[in-house]
Every structure is written in C-alpha cells, then in structure tokens.
Tab-separated table of C-alpha atoms in Angstrom:
chain	number	residue	atom	x	y	z
A	27	MET	CA	3.173	30.380	-23.059
A	28	HIS	CA	3.919	27.359	-25.262
A	29	THR	CA	7.626	27.486	-24.390
A	30	THR	CA	6.738	27.839	-20.709
A	31	TYR	CA	4.599	24.702	-20.867
A	32	ILE	CA	7.421	22.709	-22.478
A	33	ILE	CA	9.891	23.887	-19.825
A	34	PHE	CA	7.455	22.995	-17.067
A	35	PHE	CA	6.917	19.537	-18.502
A	36	PHE	CA	10.580	18.765	-17.786
A	37	ILE	CA	10.525	20.606	-14.439
A	38	ILE	CA	7.717	18.279	-13.371
A	39	ILE	CA	9.256	15.114	-14.827
A	40	PHE	CA	12.893	15.437	-13.743
A	41	PRO	CA	12.658	15.399	-9.905
A	42	ARG	CA	10.092	12.591	-10.031
A	43	LEU	CA	12.381	10.446	-12.150
A	44	ILE	CA	15.068	10.930	-9.501
A	45	PHE	CA	12.707	9.379	-6.969
A	46	VAL	CA	11.766	6.614	-9.433
A	47	PHE	CA	15.319	5.507	-10.204
A	48	ILE	CA	17.195	6.268	-6.980
A	49	PHE	CA	14.478	5.370	-4.467
A	50	PRO	CA	12.283	2.747	-6.199
A	51	GLU	CA	9.574	1.132	-4.087
A	52	ASN	CA	6.624	-1.158	-4.730
A	53	GLY	CA	4.224	-0.250	-1.921
A	54	GLY	CA	1.920	-2.268	0.271
A	55	ASP	CA	-0.716	-3.038	-2.381
A	56	TYR	CA	1.763	-3.972	-5.121
A	57	GLU	CA	0.910	-7.646	-4.785
A	58	ILE	CA	-2.792	-7.019	-5.378
A	59	TYR	CA	-2.419	-4.718	-8.389
A	60	THR	CA	0.183	-6.862	-10.125
A	61	THR	CA	-1.721	-10.095	-9.498
A	62	VAL	CA	-4.722	-8.655	-11.333
A	63	ALA	CA	-2.464	-7.256	-14.084
A	64	LYS	CA	-0.835	-10.662	-14.627
A	65	ASN	CA	-4.237	-12.293	-14.846
A	66	ILE	CA	-5.329	-9.736	-17.449
A	67	LEU	CA	-2.276	-10.511	-19.570
A	68	ASN	CA	-2.633	-14.285	-19.305
A	69	GLY	CA	-6.251	-14.121	-20.447
A	70	CYS	CA	-7.912	-14.724	-17.086
A	71	GLY	CA	-9.225	-11.169	-16.813
A	72	ILE	CA	-9.900	-9.228	-13.620
A	73	SER	CA	-9.089	-11.805	-10.956
A	74	LEU	CA	-7.112	-12.199	-7.733
A	75	SER	CA	-6.428	-15.892	-8.382
A	76	ASP	CA	-2.805	-17.004	-8.329
A	77	PRO	CA	-1.541	-16.357	-11.883
A	78	GLN	CA	0.696	-19.437	-11.594
A	79	THR	CA	-2.334	-21.723	-11.354
A	80	LYS	CA	-5.189	-22.540	-13.720
A	81	GLU	CA	-7.688	-21.124	-11.245
A	82	CYS	CA	-9.455	-18.016	-12.551
A	83	ILE	CA	-12.004	-16.630	-10.091
A	84	PRO	CA	-13.465	-13.269	-11.209
A	85	HIS	CA	-13.071	-10.284	-8.899
A	86	PHE	CA	-14.447	-6.745	-8.689
A	87	GLY	CA	-11.117	-5.149	-9.559
A	88	GLY	CA	-8.505	-5.769	-6.899
A	89	ASN	CA	-7.966	-3.168	-4.218
A	90	HIS	CA	-10.195	-0.614	-5.971
A	91	GLY	CA	-11.740	-0.583	-9.427
A	92	PRO	CA	-9.999	-2.305	-12.337
A	93	GLY	CA	-8.437	0.907	-13.684
A	94	TYR	CA	-4.946	0.715	-12.210
A	95	PRO	CA	-4.375	-3.003	-12.920
A	96	LEU	CA	-5.543	-2.368	-16.510
A	97	PHE	CA	-3.030	0.491	-16.737
A	98	ILE	CA	-0.212	-1.724	-15.433
A	99	ALA	CA	-1.135	-4.536	-17.823
A	100	THR	CA	-1.201	-2.117	-20.778
A	101	VAL	CA	2.238	-0.687	-19.997
A	102	TRP	CA	3.670	-4.137	-19.283
A	103	SER	CA	2.418	-5.384	-22.645
A	104	LEU	CA	4.247	-2.536	-24.394
A	105	PHE	CA	7.447	-2.523	-22.313
A	106	ASN	CA	8.239	-6.132	-21.462
A	107	ASN	CA	6.645	-6.244	-17.987
A	108	SER	CA	8.803	-3.356	-16.770
A	109	ASP	CA	7.784	-1.809	-13.431
A	110	TYR	CA	10.039	1.150	-14.210
A	111	ALA	CA	8.069	1.743	-17.404
A	112	VAL	CA	4.838	1.883	-15.358
A	113	LYS	CA	6.369	4.482	-13.057
A	114	ILE	CA	7.720	6.561	-15.948
A	115	VAL	CA	4.435	6.507	-17.875
A	116	GLN	CA	2.414	7.491	-14.804
A	117	THR	CA	4.874	10.340	-14.221
A	118	ILE	CA	4.383	11.556	-17.796
A	119	LEU	CA	0.603	11.425	-17.421
A	120	TYR	CA	0.872	13.427	-14.200
A	121	ALA	CA	2.991	16.046	-16.021
A	122	ILE	CA	0.492	16.288	-18.884
A	123	SER	CA	-2.382	16.840	-16.440
A	124	CYS	CA	-0.400	19.614	-14.717
A	125	ILE	CA	0.308	21.375	-18.014
A	126	TYR	CA	-3.390	21.192	-18.851
A	127	LEU	CA	-4.176	22.663	-15.427
A	128	MET	CA	-1.743	25.508	-16.071
A	129	LYS	CA	-3.567	26.264	-19.329
A	130	SER	CA	-6.844	26.489	-17.433
A	131	ILE	CA	-5.299	28.866	-14.874
A	132	TYR	CA	-3.952	31.076	-17.644
A	133	LYS	CA	-7.345	31.214	-19.325
A	134	LEU	CA	-9.024	32.112	-16.023
A	135	THR	CA	-6.535	34.800	-14.977
A	136	ASN	CA	-4.808	35.796	-18.238
A	137	THR	CA	-1.755	36.209	-16.026
A	138	LYS	CA	1.513	34.385	-16.601
A	139	ASN	CA	2.853	34.967	-13.084
A	140	ILE	CA	0.121	33.097	-11.203
A	141	THR	CA	0.162	30.360	-13.858
A	142	VAL	CA	3.877	29.850	-13.218
A	143	ILE	CA	3.426	29.933	-9.433
A	144	ILE	CA	0.745	27.251	-9.492
A	145	GLY	CA	2.792	25.252	-11.998
A	146	LEU	CA	5.735	25.321	-9.588
A	147	ALA	CA	3.465	24.241	-6.721
A	148	LEU	CA	2.253	21.211	-8.662
A	149	ALA	CA	5.776	20.442	-9.878
A	150	LEU	CA	7.692	20.793	-6.628
A	151	SER	CA	5.225	20.438	-3.763
A	152	PRO	CA	6.863	18.051	-1.268
A	153	LEU	CA	3.436	16.500	-0.683
A	154	LEU	CA	3.074	15.489	-4.352
A	155	ILE	CA	6.560	14.953	-5.709
A	156	ALA	CA	7.631	11.520	-4.420
A	157	TRP	CA	4.663	9.279	-5.273
A	158	PRO	CA	5.772	8.084	-8.745
A	159	ARG	CA	8.455	5.901	-7.142
A	160	TYR	CA	5.652	3.569	-6.028
A	161	LEU	CA	3.645	1.150	-8.118
A	162	GLN	CA	0.508	2.410	-6.420
A	163	THR	CA	-2.567	4.391	-7.458
A	164	GLU	CA	-1.509	7.734	-5.980
A	165	THR	CA	0.217	9.255	-9.030
A	166	LEU	CA	-2.547	8.400	-11.501
A	167	SER	CA	-5.181	9.379	-8.953
A	168	LEU	CA	-3.509	12.778	-8.603
A	169	ALA	CA	-3.290	13.112	-12.402
A	170	ALA	CA	-7.014	12.400	-12.802
A	171	SER	CA	-7.892	14.806	-9.976
A	172	ILE	CA	-5.753	17.575	-11.469
A	173	TYR	CA	-7.345	16.953	-14.869
A	174	LEU	CA	-10.755	17.358	-13.211
A	175	ILE	CA	-9.637	20.574	-11.494
A	176	ALA	CA	-8.535	21.920	-14.880
A	177	GLU	CA	-11.971	21.172	-16.349
A	178	ILE	CA	-13.615	22.839	-13.344
A	179	ILE	CA	-11.518	25.962	-13.895
A	180	PHE	CA	-12.228	25.963	-17.658
A	181	SER	CA	-15.930	25.707	-16.787
A	182	LEU	CA	-15.628	28.687	-14.429
A	183	SER	CA	-13.870	30.679	-17.163
A	184	ASN	CA	-16.525	29.811	-19.753
A	185	LYS	CA	-19.361	30.114	-17.200
A	186	LYS	CA	-20.625	26.851	-18.588
A	187	ILE	CA	-20.126	23.286	-17.393
A	188	LYS	CA	-17.974	21.034	-19.617
A	189	ILE	CA	-20.179	17.966	-19.365
A	190	LEU	CA	-18.277	15.440	-21.473
A	191	SER	CA	-14.762	16.269	-20.294
A	192	ILE	CA	-15.796	16.418	-16.634
A	193	SER	CA	-17.588	13.096	-17.023
A	194	LEU	CA	-14.422	11.602	-18.537
A	195	ALA	CA	-12.313	12.937	-15.657
A	196	LEU	CA	-14.689	11.377	-13.113
A	197	ILE	CA	-14.662	8.040	-14.949
A	198	LEU	CA	-10.855	7.933	-14.988
A	199	ALA	CA	-10.583	8.989	-11.348
A	200	THR	CA	-13.144	6.531	-9.990
A	201	TRP	CA	-11.853	3.586	-11.996
A	202	ILE	CA	-8.405	4.214	-10.513
A	203	ARG	CA	-9.590	4.654	-6.906
A	204	LEU	CA	-13.099	4.065	-5.632
A	205	ASP	CA	-12.847	6.819	-3.013
A	206	ASN	CA	-12.507	9.304	-5.868
A	207	ILE	CA	-16.280	9.107	-6.088
A	208	PHE	CA	-16.178	12.061	-3.686
A	209	LEU	CA	-14.960	14.182	-6.601
A	210	THR	CA	-18.621	14.224	-7.619
A	211	VAL	CA	-19.285	16.546	-4.664
A	212	PRO	CA	-17.302	19.534	-6.051
A	213	VAL	CA	-18.791	18.837	-9.490
A	214	ALA	CA	-22.288	19.034	-7.999
A	215	ILE	CA	-21.418	22.366	-6.359
A	216	LEU	CA	-19.983	23.603	-9.669
A	217	VAL	CA	-23.064	22.862	-11.808
A	218	ILE	CA	-25.403	24.512	-9.315
A	219	TYR	CA	-23.096	27.548	-9.030
A	220	LEU	CA	-22.891	27.978	-12.807
A	221	HIS	CA	-26.450	27.122	-13.836
A	222	GLY	CA	-28.664	27.540	-10.786
A	223	PHE	CA	-30.510	24.791	-8.967
A	224	LYS	CA	-32.972	23.493	-11.587
A	225	LYS	CA	-30.722	23.656	-14.648
A	226	GLY	CA	-27.745	22.592	-12.550
A	227	ILE	CA	-29.552	19.477	-11.328
A	228	PHE	CA	-30.410	18.571	-14.923
A	229	LYS	CA	-26.815	18.942	-16.132
A	230	GLY	CA	-25.545	17.137	-13.045
A	231	LEU	CA	-27.836	14.214	-13.821
A	232	ILE	CA	-26.371	13.989	-17.323
A	233	ILE	CA	-22.868	13.776	-15.827
A	234	ALA	CA	-24.094	11.193	-13.306
A	235	LEU	CA	-25.645	9.094	-16.091
A	236	ILE	CA	-22.441	9.142	-18.146
A	237	LEU	CA	-20.351	8.207	-15.104
A	238	SER	CA	-22.768	5.537	-13.884
A	239	SER	CA	-23.069	3.999	-17.354
A	240	THR	CA	-19.477	2.747	-17.126
A	241	TRP	CA	-20.004	1.395	-13.634
A	242	GLY	CA	-23.353	-0.026	-14.693
A	243	LEU	CA	-21.666	-2.038	-17.411
A	244	TRP	CA	-19.039	-3.201	-14.932
A	245	THR	CA	-21.737	-4.193	-12.439
A	246	ALA	CA	-23.496	-6.157	-15.189
A	247	ARG	CA	-20.242	-7.999	-15.814
A	248	ASN	CA	-19.883	-8.731	-12.110
A	249	ILE	CA	-23.420	-10.087	-11.911
A	250	TYR	CA	-22.835	-12.190	-15.045
A	251	VAL	CA	-19.699	-13.827	-13.604
A	252	GLY	CA	-21.501	-14.510	-10.325
A	253	LEU	CA	-19.808	-12.188	-7.837
A	254	THR	CA	-21.542	-12.282	-4.458
A	255	ASN	CA	-20.179	-8.871	-3.392
A	256	LEU	CA	-20.769	-6.238	-6.068
A	257	ILE	CA	-19.011	-3.560	-3.978
A	258	PRO	CA	-15.564	-4.111	-2.397
A	259	THR	CA	-15.349	-4.406	1.377
A	260	ASP	CA	-13.408	-2.064	3.690
A	261	LEU	CA	-10.353	-4.330	3.621
A	262	ILE	CA	-9.515	-6.235	0.434
A	263	MET	CA	-7.863	-9.610	1.015
A	264	PRO	CA	-5.042	-10.197	-1.506
A	265	ASP	CA	-6.335	-13.674	-2.324
A	266	GLY	CA	-9.898	-12.468	-2.822
A	267	SER	CA	-11.275	-14.262	0.245
A	268	ARG	CA	-13.973	-12.883	2.542
A	269	SER	CA	-13.071	-9.781	4.535
A	270	PRO	CA	-13.688	-9.975	8.325
A	271	SER	CA	-16.333	-7.253	8.549
A	272	GLY	CA	-17.190	-7.986	12.188
A	273	TYR	CA	-13.562	-7.608	13.278
A	274	LEU	CA	-13.257	-4.392	11.271
A	275	LYS	CA	-16.374	-3.033	12.948
A	276	TRP	CA	-14.857	-3.776	16.350
A	277	THR	CA	-11.675	-1.851	15.442
A	278	LYS	CA	-13.855	1.195	14.719
A	279	THR	CA	-14.843	1.209	18.395
A	280	TRP	CA	-11.328	2.190	19.481
A	281	ILE	CA	-8.866	3.075	16.684
A	282	THR	CA	-8.453	6.857	16.534
A	283	HIS	CA	-4.908	7.162	15.141
A	284	GLU	CA	-3.475	5.762	11.933
A	285	TYR	CA	-0.466	4.389	13.821
A	286	GLU	CA	-2.812	2.164	15.813
A	287	ARG	CA	-3.838	0.476	12.556
A	288	PRO	CA	-0.745	-1.629	11.801
A	289	GLY	CA	-0.944	-3.787	14.928
A	290	ALA	CA	-4.663	-4.377	14.484
A	291	LEU	CA	-5.087	-4.590	10.709
A	292	TRP	CA	-1.887	-5.428	8.843
A	293	GLY	CA	-1.803	-8.995	10.136
A	294	ILE	CA	-5.442	-9.456	9.146
A	295	ASN	CA	-4.807	-8.315	5.585
A	296	ARG	CA	-2.154	-11.004	5.070
A	297	LYS	CA	-3.744	-13.611	7.378
A	298	ASN	CA	-0.663	-13.312	9.572
A	299	TYR	CA	-2.681	-13.438	12.764
A	300	ILE	CA	0.265	-14.061	15.073
A	301	ASN	CA	1.324	-10.426	14.508
A	302	ILE	CA	-1.941	-8.945	15.780
A	303	ASN	CA	-1.206	-6.459	18.554
A	304	ILE	CA	-4.051	-4.757	20.428
A	305	PRO	CA	-3.327	-1.917	22.930
A	306	GLU	CA	-4.972	-1.730	26.355
A	307	ARG	CA	-7.031	1.309	25.397
A	308	ALA	CA	-9.033	-0.814	22.972
A	309	TYR	CA	-10.987	-2.386	25.803
A	310	ASN	CA	-13.853	-0.791	27.677
A	311	SER	CA	-13.820	-3.400	30.409
A	312	GLU	CA	-11.927	-6.382	31.760
A	313	GLU	CA	-14.731	-8.563	30.441
A	314	GLU	CA	-14.232	-7.281	26.910
A	315	LYS	CA	-10.471	-7.721	27.194
A	316	LEU	CA	-10.798	-11.363	28.204
A	317	ALA	CA	-13.286	-12.040	25.402
A	318	ILE	CA	-11.119	-10.379	22.730
A	319	GLU	CA	-7.918	-12.043	23.939
A	320	ASN	CA	-9.653	-15.409	23.778
A	321	LEU	CA	-10.866	-14.759	20.212
A	322	ILE	CA	-7.421	-13.614	19.077
A	323	SER	CA	-5.802	-16.610	20.756
A	324	ASN	CA	-8.098	-18.908	18.769
A	325	LEU	CA	-7.393	-16.909	15.635
A	326	LYS	CA	-3.627	-17.278	16.017
A	327	LYS	CA	-4.055	-21.053	16.005
A	328	LEU	CA	-5.443	-20.663	12.485
A	329	ASN	CA	-2.544	-18.585	11.147
A	330	LYS	CA	-2.546	-18.242	7.324
A	331	GLU	CA	-6.077	-19.639	7.096
A	332	ASP	CA	-9.239	-17.709	6.199
A	333	PHE	CA	-10.709	-15.610	9.010
A	334	PRO	CA	-13.431	-17.921	10.460
A	335	ILE	CA	-16.915	-16.467	10.156
A	336	GLU	CA	-17.789	-17.770	13.640
A	337	ILE	CA	-15.023	-15.699	15.232
A	338	ASP	CA	-15.893	-12.737	13.010
A	339	ASN	CA	-19.513	-12.838	14.169
A	340	GLN	CA	-18.397	-12.755	17.805
A	341	PHE	CA	-16.312	-9.644	17.126
A	342	LYS	CA	-19.372	-8.099	15.484
A	343	GLU	CA	-21.532	-8.860	18.521
A	344	ILE	CA	-19.002	-7.262	20.872
A	345	ALA	CA	-18.792	-4.215	18.579
A	346	ASN	CA	-22.578	-3.848	18.440
A	347	ASN	CA	-22.815	-3.959	22.241
A	348	LYS	CA	-20.093	-1.304	22.603
A	349	ILE	CA	-21.826	0.964	20.086
A	350	LYS	CA	-25.173	0.490	21.833
A	351	ASP	CA	-23.618	1.380	25.197
A	352	ASN	CA	-21.838	4.496	23.939
A	353	PRO	CA	-23.194	5.691	20.554
A	354	ILE	CA	-21.920	9.267	20.995
A	355	GLN	CA	-18.370	8.033	21.343
A	356	TYR	CA	-18.673	5.814	18.257
A	357	TRP	CA	-20.531	8.209	15.965
A	358	LEU	CA	-19.201	11.599	17.104
A	359	ILE	CA	-16.197	11.669	19.448
A	360	TYR	CA	-14.013	9.098	17.691
A	361	PRO	CA	-14.794	10.311	14.134
A	362	SER	CA	-14.022	13.882	15.228
A	363	THR	CA	-10.733	12.720	16.724
A	364	ARG	CA	-9.809	10.884	13.517
A	365	ALA	CA	-10.728	13.907	11.403
A	366	ILE	CA	-8.453	16.175	13.427
A	367	ARG	CA	-5.581	13.700	13.319
A	368	ILE	CA	-5.935	13.129	9.578
A	369	TRP	CA	-5.176	16.814	9.005
A	370	THR	CA	-2.673	17.419	11.814
A	371	ASN	CA	-0.418	14.336	11.699
A	372	PRO	CA	3.058	15.861	11.167
A	373	PHE	CA	4.874	12.561	10.615
A	374	SER	CA	3.388	11.288	7.357
A	375	SER	CA	6.067	10.560	4.750
A	376	PHE	CA	3.901	11.564	1.755
A	377	GLY	CA	5.734	9.068	-0.419
A	378	TRP	CA	9.265	10.136	0.534
A	379	PRO	CA	11.896	7.465	1.315
A	380	ASN	CA	11.952	8.512	4.959
A	381	GLU	CA	9.774	5.897	6.641
A	382	MET	CA	11.357	4.908	9.924
A	383	PRO	CA	12.665	1.301	9.709
A	384	ASP	CA	10.755	-1.179	11.864
A	385	GLN	CA	13.915	-2.095	13.736
A	386	GLY	CA	14.470	1.573	14.471
A	387	LEU	CA	11.009	2.433	15.694
A	388	SER	CA	8.572	-0.042	17.198
A	389	GLN	CA	4.817	0.340	16.768
A	390	ASN	CA	4.467	1.534	20.362
A	391	GLU	CA	7.296	4.051	19.905
A	392	ARG	CA	5.794	5.198	16.605
A	393	LEU	CA	2.451	5.848	18.268
A	394	ALA	CA	4.058	7.589	21.257
A	395	ALA	CA	6.089	9.807	18.907
A	396	ALA	CA	2.978	10.653	16.908
A	397	LYS	CA	1.311	11.749	20.144
A	398	GLY	CA	4.219	14.089	20.901
A	399	ASN	CA	6.658	12.148	23.118
A	400	ILE	CA	9.609	14.541	22.936
A	401	ASP	CA	12.217	12.076	24.254
A	402	ILE	CA	11.483	9.520	21.539
A	403	LEU	CA	11.359	12.239	18.876
A	404	MET	CA	14.773	13.610	19.847
A	405	GLU	CA	16.329	10.153	20.117
A	406	LYS	CA	15.110	9.060	16.671
A	407	ALA	CA	16.061	12.406	15.116
A	408	TYR	CA	19.626	11.852	16.375
A	409	TYR	CA	19.909	8.338	14.924
A	410	TYR	CA	17.986	9.067	11.703
A	411	PRO	CA	18.781	12.680	10.725
A	412	PHE	CA	17.663	12.390	7.065
A	413	HIS	CA	14.334	10.924	8.107
A	414	ALA	CA	13.848	13.601	10.748
A	415	ILE	CA	14.818	16.545	8.516
A	416	SER	CA	12.732	15.430	5.534
A	417	LYS	CA	9.707	14.611	7.704
A	418	GLY	CA	10.137	17.955	9.443
A	419	PHE	CA	10.276	19.753	6.105
A	420	ASN	CA	7.165	18.003	4.775
A	421	GLY	CA	5.317	18.551	8.040
A	422	SER	CA	6.273	22.231	8.151
A	423	TYR	CA	5.195	22.797	4.553
A	424	ARG	CA	1.871	21.073	5.214
A	425	PHE	CA	1.354	23.093	8.408
A	426	ILE	CA	1.981	26.358	6.531
A	427	ILE	CA	-0.387	25.325	3.742
A	428	MET	CA	-3.105	24.493	6.267
A	429	ILE	CA	-2.692	27.871	7.979
A	430	LEU	CA	-2.925	29.577	4.594
A	431	LEU	CA	-5.983	27.458	3.800
A	432	ALA	CA	-7.687	28.770	6.935
A	433	TYR	CA	-6.821	32.302	5.844
A	434	SER	CA	-8.118	31.611	2.327
A	435	ILE	CA	-11.391	30.232	3.671
A	436	TYR	CA	-11.766	33.356	5.805
A	437	LYS	CA	-11.233	35.525	2.712
A	438	ILE	CA	-13.904	33.608	0.762
A	439	PHE	CA	-16.675	35.350	2.615
A	440	LYS	CA	-15.288	38.749	1.692
A	441	ARG	CA	-15.347	37.968	-2.010
A	442	ASN	CA	-18.096	38.741	-4.466
A	443	ARG	CA	-20.057	35.575	-5.221
A	444	SER	CA	-19.501	36.128	-8.930
A	445	ASP	CA	-15.741	35.855	-8.345
A	446	PRO	CA	-14.523	32.483	-9.742
A	447	ILE	CA	-12.056	32.210	-6.862
A	448	TYR	CA	-14.997	32.354	-4.473
A	449	ALA	CA	-16.560	29.481	-6.423
A	450	PHE	CA	-13.326	27.481	-6.430
A	451	GLY	CA	-12.959	28.019	-2.687
A	452	ILE	CA	-16.445	26.657	-1.995
A	453	ILE	CA	-15.746	23.737	-4.347
A	454	THR	CA	-12.483	22.983	-2.519
A	455	LEU	CA	-14.136	23.180	0.885
A	456	SER	CA	-16.919	20.810	-0.179
A	457	TYR	CA	-14.378	18.207	-1.297
A	458	LEU	CA	-12.354	18.466	1.906
A	459	ILE	CA	-15.461	17.980	4.036
A	460	ALA	CA	-16.729	15.016	2.003
A	461	ARG	CA	-13.449	13.082	2.152
A	462	THR	CA	-12.820	13.943	5.786
A	463	VAL	CA	-16.250	12.818	6.962
A	464	PHE	CA	-16.014	9.522	5.079
A	465	PHE	CA	-12.568	8.531	6.302
A	466	SER	CA	-13.215	9.716	9.848
A	467	LEU	CA	-15.962	7.090	10.080
A	468	ASN	CA	-13.477	4.285	9.342
A	469	SER	CA	-10.708	2.685	11.348
A	470	ASN	CA	-8.706	1.911	8.200
A	471	PHE	CA	-7.549	5.467	7.478
A	472	GLU	CA	-4.270	7.197	6.658
A	473	THR	CA	-3.125	10.761	6.141
A	474	ARG	CA	-2.300	9.903	2.528
A	475	TYR	CA	-5.988	9.314	1.828
A	476	MET	CA	-6.315	13.119	1.765
A	477	LEU	CA	-3.700	13.306	-1.003
A	478	THR	CA	-6.067	14.182	-3.875
A	479	ALA	CA	-7.344	17.111	-1.832
A	480	MET	CA	-3.885	18.720	-1.737
A	481	PRO	CA	-3.921	20.106	-5.331
A	482	PHE	CA	-7.322	21.679	-4.607
A	483	ILE	CA	-5.885	23.248	-1.454
A	484	GLU	CA	-2.623	24.471	-2.984
A	485	ILE	CA	-4.310	25.970	-6.051
A	486	PHE	CA	-6.921	27.721	-3.915
A	487	VAL	CA	-4.286	29.056	-1.499
A	488	PHE	CA	-2.004	30.415	-4.232
A	489	LEU	CA	-4.900	31.983	-6.124
A	490	THR	CA	-6.004	33.689	-2.909
A	491	LEU	CA	-2.525	34.937	-2.021
A	492	TYR	CA	-1.783	36.153	-5.526
A	493	THR	CA	-5.008	38.114	-5.863
A	494	ARG	CA	-4.394	39.632	-2.445
A	495	PHE	CA	-0.879	40.691	-3.461
A	496	TYR	CA	-2.089	41.969	-6.828
A	497	LYS	CA	-4.766	44.156	-5.236
A	498	ASN	CA	-2.261	45.629	-2.804
A	499	ASN	CA	-0.110	46.732	-5.722
C-alpha cells in the first residue's frame, strides 16, 4: 500500500494546484485573515488594527480563532509573504490528511479496493477539490476534519478511543474555525459507543479538558489584554469595531435563503450602508416597513461610519416585537426552511470559478433563479455555459450523494450494532444534525458552511455501498 499512498498524494495535489495557479482567488475574508497575519509578523500580535499604523488593539482572532492567521504568518515568514505558498502548503496538508485517512480505512477493512475508492472520493470530489485556490479557512478546516475522521476510524478499529490524537485534531480544527466545535458531537458519540456511558463520559471529559485547556489559555490572554467580548459575534467587522447585533437579530426574522443575505448583510460588514437592499417580504406590516426604511435612511447618511448603537437598539426592539408576535415562525418555521435550503441549494459553487458575475446576474435574479425561475435559469445558462455546466455537475453530484446518504441511513438500522460502519453512520448523522440545527438558527448562513460534513457523508456512503456490493458477491 505504500506505493498506492505515494501515487494518491500526487493524485490529490495535482488537480488542486491547477485551481491554485489557473484560477487564483482571495475570498471574501482575505482582508481579515491577512490583516491579522501582518500584525503577527510586525510584532503587534493578534489584532485587526491597520498594520500600516502604530495602533495595535488586541482582538480575539479575526474572523474565527487565531489559527488560520497564524498559519498564514508562518508560511509568509518562510516564503517571502507569498499567497501562492500559503495555498500550496494548505494543499499539501490536505493531501497528508487524506493519506492518513486512507490508512485508517485500510486498517478497518483490510481491503485495498474500498481504500482506493474512498481515496478517489477525497481526491476528486467536486465538492472538495477547488477550495485551495482561496486564501480562506476551508482547505485547512477540511484537512483537520479528515484527520479527525481518520482518528475516529482508527479508534473503531482498535475498539479504544485515541484520546491524545483526537484531542489534537479537535484543537487544530477549532482554532482554524470556531464552528468546528461541533466536531465534539461525533467524538462524544464515539466514546460512549466504544466504552459505554460511564467510562465514555470519563474519557470524553479528558478530551474536553485537553481541548478546553488551549482555549482557556487563550481566554486568559484575552482577559489580560482587556477584551470586552471574549467570544466573537455573529458578524465580524474587518476593523474590529462593534457588530450590530440588533440589526442581525432583525434579519433572522425574515431571511430564509442564503441569496437574501448579500443585500442585507454584505453592506453592513464593510460599513457600505448605501448598498443595503431589503426585499418586501422582510416586513410583516406597513408600519414595520416605514420604521425600517427610516432607520436605513438614517444609516445611509452615516456611510463608512460605525453602526450607531441607537439605531441598532431600535432594530433589536422591532425584532423582539416580531418574535413575540410570532414565535413559532421565528423558532420553528424559518429555521426548518433554512435547514432544507442549506442541503438542497443546487447552485452553490463549492469553490469552483463559476460564480455568476454581478453584472450578469443581479441579486433579485439570483434569488429568483435559486427559487426555480426556469426562464432566468435558461437565459443565464445560454450566456454563461461554463458556469451552468459546472454548477449543474456539482449540483447533480451533490444530489446523488444526498440520495445515497438517505439510503445509507436507512441501511444503518439493518446493521448489527457491533458493526463499525453502523457506528460511523450514527457518528456522521450526529454531526450533520448538530451543524444543521446551529446554522438554521442564523440568518448569516451559506451552503458552504456544511463543507466539513461532506467527507463524513462521502466516506459513510462509499463504505455502505461497498459492503453492500461485497455481500452480494
């Protein structure tokens, strides 16, 4: 298998480097990550202050924890501030994690065929392949998640939890992206499955203590430097200023589709208030519409300035009244709608260079297309064939995987509970539910936020299909 692993290393690396060099992109949070990285290198530390000034205001970590900016700063220090070097190194780390995962599959199954199949899925999946072209957290987040999956599978093979290595995987994952804290859910299921409730709780607490020790030290640092907010808000402002929590709460009373987000949130993030665009469906009444339009009108007069707390508090009051009037809609109907759309949106690019240009597809057209307007879909497919074909391919692959996931979940309940694939299926399902519930309760959500769940899904699906085929023969 050693030769196979070497071959697969290059199979994983090569197509990703094509995306890196032919279709390079920075991504929407590039400014935040690189600002923190520059401050690390100039001696300021973790800060969102302008690196060109002497100001050095401490920050929690940027858009998430400090992991990704620290990674960028480390690579920059070794390779002359090269963004390409960051993308190449994160690609290599992703490949190494995949090879390690393949080793765990081989140990579990002792079968080269299924190891190769899963290796090909991780290497060539259209949902995973394009992310290294960005200077964003996705590639490293995937690498850390795949490393964790490998340790989960090794633990299932050994019938014993790998406490230190799983703790390390969780530390790496959560320091890269805060929402990776939900990876603790499958780990909790794993320890209880392997060791029973009492012993499992004890071993789980050890893992929790190791993980929390790193965040405890970071929290101590944040307290020492005088941070008022020890946990990042829903929407990080690139300059480190206060996030408009009241406004964000109001958006949760109506946003149910990720393509409704740009008009409502992207201007807020960059204090470009003149670009705020709110659809009619956001309002429950003419009274609310007049009140919101008045607040936004006042906000646009303060373009590029901090979001005034007085205006933010008025948004919060309106949001609270709407929630009080219709709590079922806020807490059940809208989250359920978001959850469905997170998993059924067929138009997500998944990192591919096929995003429709703004001049080619307005926000209203984008939303109408996402809701199935055939005329707009056909028109844009005619003018942008590459975009249409690649999006169609990605969407079709994802649809097939989701159908196979449903089949795999159905087959779980026909498996013996001692079967490690049964355990991995339950672990996968627990992670999907945890992430889905969390993001469905927020207005600031995207299909890509389910990205780290895709390796869980693909591995589970291919294990299920292979064992089914093997038994039939």
